Tab-separated table of C-alpha atoms in Angstrom:
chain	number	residue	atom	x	y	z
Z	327	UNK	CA	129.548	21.221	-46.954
Z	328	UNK	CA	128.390	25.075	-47.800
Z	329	UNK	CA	126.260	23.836	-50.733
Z	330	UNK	CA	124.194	21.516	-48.501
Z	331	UNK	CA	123.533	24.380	-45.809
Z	332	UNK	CA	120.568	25.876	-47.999
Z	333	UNK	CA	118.787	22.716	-48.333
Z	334	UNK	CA	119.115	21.739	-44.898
Z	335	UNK	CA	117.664	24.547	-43.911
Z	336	UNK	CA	114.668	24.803	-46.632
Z	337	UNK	CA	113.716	21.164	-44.968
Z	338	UNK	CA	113.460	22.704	-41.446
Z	339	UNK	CA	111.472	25.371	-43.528
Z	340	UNK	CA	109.174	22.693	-44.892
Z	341	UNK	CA	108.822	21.062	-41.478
Z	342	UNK	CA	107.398	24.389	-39.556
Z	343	UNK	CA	105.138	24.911	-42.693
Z	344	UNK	CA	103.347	21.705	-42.541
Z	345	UNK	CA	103.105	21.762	-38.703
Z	346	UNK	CA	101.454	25.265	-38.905
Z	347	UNK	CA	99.203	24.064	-41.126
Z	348	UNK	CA	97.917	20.944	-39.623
Z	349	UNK	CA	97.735	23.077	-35.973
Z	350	UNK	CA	95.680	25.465	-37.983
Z	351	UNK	CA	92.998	22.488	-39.471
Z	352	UNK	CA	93.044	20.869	-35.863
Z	353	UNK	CA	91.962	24.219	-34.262
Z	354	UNK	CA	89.449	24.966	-36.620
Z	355	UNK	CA	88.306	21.666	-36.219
Z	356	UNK	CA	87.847	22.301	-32.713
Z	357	UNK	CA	86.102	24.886	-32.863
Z	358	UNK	CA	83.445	23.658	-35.422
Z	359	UNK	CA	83.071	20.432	-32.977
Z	360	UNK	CA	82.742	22.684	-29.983
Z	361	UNK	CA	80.042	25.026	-31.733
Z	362	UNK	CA	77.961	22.111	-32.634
Z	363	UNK	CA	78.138	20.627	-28.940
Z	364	UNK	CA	76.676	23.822	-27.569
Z	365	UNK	CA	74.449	24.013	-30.162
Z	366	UNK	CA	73.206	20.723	-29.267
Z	367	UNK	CA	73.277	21.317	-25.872
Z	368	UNK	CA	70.871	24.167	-26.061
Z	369	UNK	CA	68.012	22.192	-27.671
Z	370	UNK	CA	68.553	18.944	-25.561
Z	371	UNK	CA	68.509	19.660	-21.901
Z	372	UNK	CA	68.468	16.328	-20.129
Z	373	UNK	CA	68.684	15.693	-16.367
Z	374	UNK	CA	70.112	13.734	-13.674
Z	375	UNK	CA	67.183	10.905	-12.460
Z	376	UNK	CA	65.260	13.389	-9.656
Z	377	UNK	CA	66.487	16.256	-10.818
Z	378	UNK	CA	64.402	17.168	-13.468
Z	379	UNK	CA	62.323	20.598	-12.960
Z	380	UNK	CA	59.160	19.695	-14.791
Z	381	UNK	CA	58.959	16.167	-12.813
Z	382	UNK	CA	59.519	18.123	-9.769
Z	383	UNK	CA	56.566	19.963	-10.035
Z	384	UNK	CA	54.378	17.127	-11.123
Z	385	UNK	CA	55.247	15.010	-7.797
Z	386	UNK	CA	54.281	18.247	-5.458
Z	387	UNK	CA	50.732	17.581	-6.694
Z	388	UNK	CA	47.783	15.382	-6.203
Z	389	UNK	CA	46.758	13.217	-8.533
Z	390	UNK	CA	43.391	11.654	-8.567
Z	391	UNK	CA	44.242	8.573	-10.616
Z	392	UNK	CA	41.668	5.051	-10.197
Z	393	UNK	CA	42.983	1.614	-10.176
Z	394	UNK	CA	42.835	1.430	-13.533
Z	395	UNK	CA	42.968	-2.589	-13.613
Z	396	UNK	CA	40.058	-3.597	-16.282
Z	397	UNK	CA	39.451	-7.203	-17.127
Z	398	UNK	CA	40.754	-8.485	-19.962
Z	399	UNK	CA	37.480	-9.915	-21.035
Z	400	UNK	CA	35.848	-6.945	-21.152
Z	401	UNK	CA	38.348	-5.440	-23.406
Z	402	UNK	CA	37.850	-8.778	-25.721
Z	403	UNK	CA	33.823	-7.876	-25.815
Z	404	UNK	CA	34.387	-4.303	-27.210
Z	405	UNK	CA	36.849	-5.217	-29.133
Z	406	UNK	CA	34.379	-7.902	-30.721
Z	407	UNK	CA	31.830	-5.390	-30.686
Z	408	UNK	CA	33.299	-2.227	-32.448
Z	409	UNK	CA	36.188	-3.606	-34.160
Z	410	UNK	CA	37.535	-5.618	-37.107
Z	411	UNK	CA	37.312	-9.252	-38.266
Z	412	UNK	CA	41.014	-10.363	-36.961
Z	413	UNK	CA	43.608	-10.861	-39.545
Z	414	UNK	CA	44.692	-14.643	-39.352
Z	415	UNK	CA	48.274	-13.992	-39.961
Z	416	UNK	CA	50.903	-11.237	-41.250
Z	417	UNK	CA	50.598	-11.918	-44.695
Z	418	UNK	CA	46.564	-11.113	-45.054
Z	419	UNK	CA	46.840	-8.074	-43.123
Z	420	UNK	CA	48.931	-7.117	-45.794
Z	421	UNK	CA	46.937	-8.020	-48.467
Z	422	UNK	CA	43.457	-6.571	-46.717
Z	423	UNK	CA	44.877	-3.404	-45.083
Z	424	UNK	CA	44.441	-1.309	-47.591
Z	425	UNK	CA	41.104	-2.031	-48.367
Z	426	UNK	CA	39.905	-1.730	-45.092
Z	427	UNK	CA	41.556	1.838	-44.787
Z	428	UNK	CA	39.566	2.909	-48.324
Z	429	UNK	CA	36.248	2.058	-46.535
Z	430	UNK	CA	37.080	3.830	-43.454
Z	431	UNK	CA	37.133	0.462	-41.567
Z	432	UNK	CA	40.989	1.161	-39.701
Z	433	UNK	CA	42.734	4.279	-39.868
Z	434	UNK	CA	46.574	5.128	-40.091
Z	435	UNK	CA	48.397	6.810	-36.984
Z	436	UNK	CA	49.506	9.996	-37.809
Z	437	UNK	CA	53.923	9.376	-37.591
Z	438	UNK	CA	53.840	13.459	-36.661
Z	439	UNK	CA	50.719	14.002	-34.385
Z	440	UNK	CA	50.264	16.830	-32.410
Z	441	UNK	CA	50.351	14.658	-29.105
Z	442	UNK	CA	51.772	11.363	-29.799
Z	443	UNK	CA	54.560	9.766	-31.325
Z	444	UNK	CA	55.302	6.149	-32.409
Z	445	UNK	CA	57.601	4.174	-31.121
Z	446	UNK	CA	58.976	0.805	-33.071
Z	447	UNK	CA	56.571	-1.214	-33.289
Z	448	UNK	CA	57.697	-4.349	-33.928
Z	449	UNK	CA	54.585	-6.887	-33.033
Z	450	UNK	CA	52.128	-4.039	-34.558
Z	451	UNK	CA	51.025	-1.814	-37.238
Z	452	UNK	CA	49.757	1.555	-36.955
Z	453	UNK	CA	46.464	1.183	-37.654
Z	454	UNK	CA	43.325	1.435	-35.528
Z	455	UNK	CA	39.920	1.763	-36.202
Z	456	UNK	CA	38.879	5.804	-36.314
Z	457	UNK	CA	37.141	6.083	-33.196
Z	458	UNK	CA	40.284	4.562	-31.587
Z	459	UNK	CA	42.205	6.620	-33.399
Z	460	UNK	CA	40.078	9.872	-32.125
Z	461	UNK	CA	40.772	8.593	-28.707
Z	462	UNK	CA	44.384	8.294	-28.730
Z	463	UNK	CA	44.128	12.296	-29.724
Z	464	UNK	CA	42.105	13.573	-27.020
Z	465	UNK	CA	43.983	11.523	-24.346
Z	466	UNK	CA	46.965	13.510	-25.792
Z	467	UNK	CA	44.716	16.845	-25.650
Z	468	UNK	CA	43.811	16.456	-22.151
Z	469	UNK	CA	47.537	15.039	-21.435
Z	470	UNK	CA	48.651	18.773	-22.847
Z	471	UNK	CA	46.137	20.552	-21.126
Z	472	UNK	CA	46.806	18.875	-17.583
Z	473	UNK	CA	50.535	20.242	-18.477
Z	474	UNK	CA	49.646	23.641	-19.600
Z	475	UNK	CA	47.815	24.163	-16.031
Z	476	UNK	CA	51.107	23.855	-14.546
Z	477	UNK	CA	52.846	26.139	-16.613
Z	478	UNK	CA	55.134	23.215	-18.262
Z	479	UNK	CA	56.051	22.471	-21.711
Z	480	UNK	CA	54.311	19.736	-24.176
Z	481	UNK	CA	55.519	16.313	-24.138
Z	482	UNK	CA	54.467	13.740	-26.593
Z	483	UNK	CA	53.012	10.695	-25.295
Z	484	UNK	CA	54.734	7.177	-26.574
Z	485	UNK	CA	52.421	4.289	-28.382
Z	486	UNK	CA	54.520	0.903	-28.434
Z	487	UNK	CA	51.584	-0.866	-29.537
Z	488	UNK	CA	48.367	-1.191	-31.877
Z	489	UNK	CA	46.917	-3.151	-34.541
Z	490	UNK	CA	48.098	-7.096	-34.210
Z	491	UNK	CA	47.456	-9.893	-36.078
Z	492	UNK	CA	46.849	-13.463	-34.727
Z	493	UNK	CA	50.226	-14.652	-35.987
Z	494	UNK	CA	52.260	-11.536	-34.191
Z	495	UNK	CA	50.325	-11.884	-31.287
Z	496	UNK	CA	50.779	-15.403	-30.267
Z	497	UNK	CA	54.524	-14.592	-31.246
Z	498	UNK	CA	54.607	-11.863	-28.606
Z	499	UNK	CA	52.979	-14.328	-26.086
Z	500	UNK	CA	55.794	-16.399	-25.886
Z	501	UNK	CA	57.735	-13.674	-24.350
Z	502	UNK	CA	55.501	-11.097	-22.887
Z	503	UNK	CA	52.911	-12.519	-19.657
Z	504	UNK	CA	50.987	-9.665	-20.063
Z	505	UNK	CA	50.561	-10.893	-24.045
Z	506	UNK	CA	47.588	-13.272	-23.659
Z	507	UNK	CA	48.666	-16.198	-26.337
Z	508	UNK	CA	44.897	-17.025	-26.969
Z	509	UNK	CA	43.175	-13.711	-27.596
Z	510	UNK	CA	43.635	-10.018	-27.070
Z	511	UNK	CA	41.873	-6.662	-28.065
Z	512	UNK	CA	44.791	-5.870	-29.939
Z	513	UNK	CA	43.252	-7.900	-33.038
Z	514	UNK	CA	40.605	-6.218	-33.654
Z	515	UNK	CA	42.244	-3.005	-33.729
Z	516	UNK	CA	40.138	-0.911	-31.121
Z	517	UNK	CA	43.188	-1.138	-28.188
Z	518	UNK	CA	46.659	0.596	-27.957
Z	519	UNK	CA	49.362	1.207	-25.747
Z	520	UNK	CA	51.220	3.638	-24.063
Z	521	UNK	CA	54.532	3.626	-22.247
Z	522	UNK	CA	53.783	5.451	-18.742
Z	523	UNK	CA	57.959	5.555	-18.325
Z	524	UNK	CA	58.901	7.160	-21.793
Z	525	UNK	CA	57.647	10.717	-22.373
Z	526	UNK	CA	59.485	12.722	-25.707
Z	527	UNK	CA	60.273	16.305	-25.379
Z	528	UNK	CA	59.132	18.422	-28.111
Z	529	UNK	CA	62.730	18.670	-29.385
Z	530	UNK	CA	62.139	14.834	-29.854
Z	531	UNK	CA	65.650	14.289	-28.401
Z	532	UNK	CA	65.312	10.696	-26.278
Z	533	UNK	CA	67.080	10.987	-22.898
Z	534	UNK	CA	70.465	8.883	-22.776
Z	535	UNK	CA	70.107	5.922	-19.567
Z	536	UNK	CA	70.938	7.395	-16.648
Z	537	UNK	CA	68.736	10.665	-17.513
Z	538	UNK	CA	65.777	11.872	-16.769
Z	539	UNK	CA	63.002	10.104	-19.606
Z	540	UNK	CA	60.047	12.361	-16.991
Z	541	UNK	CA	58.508	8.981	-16.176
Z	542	UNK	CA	56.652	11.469	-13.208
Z	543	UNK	CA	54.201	12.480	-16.451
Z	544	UNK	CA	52.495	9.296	-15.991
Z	545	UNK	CA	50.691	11.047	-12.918
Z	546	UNK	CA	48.552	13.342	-15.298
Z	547	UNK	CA	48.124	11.032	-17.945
Z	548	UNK	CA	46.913	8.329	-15.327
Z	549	UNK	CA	44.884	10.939	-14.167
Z	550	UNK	CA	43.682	11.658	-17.930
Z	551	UNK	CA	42.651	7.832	-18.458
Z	552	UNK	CA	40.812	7.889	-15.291
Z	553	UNK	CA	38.781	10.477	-16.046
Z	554	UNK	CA	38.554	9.209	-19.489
Z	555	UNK	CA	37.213	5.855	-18.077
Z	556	UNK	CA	34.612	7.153	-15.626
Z	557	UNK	CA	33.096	8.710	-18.797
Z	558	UNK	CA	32.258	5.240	-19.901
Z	559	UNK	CA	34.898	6.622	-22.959
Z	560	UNK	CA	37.545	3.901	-22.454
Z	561	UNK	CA	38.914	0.584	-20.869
Z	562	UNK	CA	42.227	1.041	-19.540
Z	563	UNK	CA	44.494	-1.679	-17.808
Z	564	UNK	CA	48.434	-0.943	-16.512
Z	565	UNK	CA	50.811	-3.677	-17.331
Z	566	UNK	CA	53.654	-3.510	-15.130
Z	567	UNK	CA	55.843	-5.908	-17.006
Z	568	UNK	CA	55.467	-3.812	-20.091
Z	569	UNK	CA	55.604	-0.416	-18.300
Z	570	UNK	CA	52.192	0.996	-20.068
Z	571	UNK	CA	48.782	1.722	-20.148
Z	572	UNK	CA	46.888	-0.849	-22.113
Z	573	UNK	CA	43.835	0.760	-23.612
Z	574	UNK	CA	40.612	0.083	-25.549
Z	575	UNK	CA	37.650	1.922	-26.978
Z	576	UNK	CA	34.483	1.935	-25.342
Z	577	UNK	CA	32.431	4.449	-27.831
């Protein structure tokens, strides 16, 4: 019995060792996790619906914003006018894309613009011919400078749609009513979209659901597009259904 007294008590020894240890790694572990949550805290603020600051101060003003409910058909005849022969399907868009961006015909969206950002784009490529493409970048311009006047911080503005084919647009028809199965401006790559409900802070951090996405910034862009459109610059529609600004290229 005395010889077994040392090596019960070297197991207890064991025991407390290995606890220690694994109290130690769990702490540490902790810690790291808790340093990283603040850390991501700092850089991604998100609000409450109503309760963000920045939204706040965009409802307190006035916003002189026009119907902004341009016929379809007149979005078709600029489109025909200023734009490209239609790709019949997928596949030829492919094949013809990259010829048409060597002559300058269409033009690739810029994935890290100063004002914009893409999001997926699943019935659409990013492509647009260049004066569309300049359009899209002084909407964003004036969207920035609306939000400078107030004192409030850049957001980027969301395009969920651009260059279509025939193929991916009568595909989208059949499950979008504001995706006309027989025609639309999208084709001919002089019309985009953009969501009026999503806006991306500059940390490029999306709000979770139940947060604040600052769907109040659609007040100055609305405001931007109306402008825009009195100036004979653009042709601007809002789809409800789709939450965005459909919009097309006048010069």
């Amino acid at each position: 019995m005395r010889r077994s007294k040392p090596l019960f008590g070297l197991y207890f020894f064991v025991i407390g060792f290995c606890t220690c240890l694994v109290m130690i790694a769990l702490a540490r572990s902790l810690g790291d996790s808790d340093r990283k949550e603040t850390k991501l805290s700092k850089a991604t603020t998100f609000y409450k619906l109503g309760q963000c600051p920045d939204c706040k101060v965009i409802s307190t003003r006035h916003w002189k914003v026009g119907k902004l409910k341009d016929n379809n058909d007149l979005h078709l005849e600029s489109g025909k006018r200023m734009g490209i022969k239609p790709f019949a399907s997928n596949a030829e868009m492919e094949k013809e894309l990259p010829g048409l961006v060597r002559r300058r015909k269409l033009k690739a969206l810029d994935e890290k613009a100063n004002s914009y950002r893409l999001k997926n784009l699943t019935h659409s490529q990013p492509y647009l011919v260049p004066k569309a493409v300049d359009l899209l970048e002084e909407i964003g311009e004036r969207f920035h400078g609306k939000l400078k006047e107030m004192n409030l911080p850049a957001y980027y503005l969301m395009v969920s749609s651009a260059l279509r084919t025939n193929e991916s647009q009568q595909g989208l028809g059949k499950r979008n009513i504001n995706a006309t199965q027989n025609e639309s401006s999208h084709i001919y790559g002089t019309s985009f979209d953009i969501s009026y409900k999503e806006f991306l802070p500059k940390h490029e951090k999306p709000a979770p659901e139940g947060f604040c996405r600052h769907d109040m910034m659609r007040h100055p862009l609305a405001e931007v597009l109306t402008e825009m459109s009195k100036e004979g610059r653009c042709l601007v529609v809002k789809e409800v259904k789709q939450a965005c600004f459909h919009i097309t290229v006048l010069e």
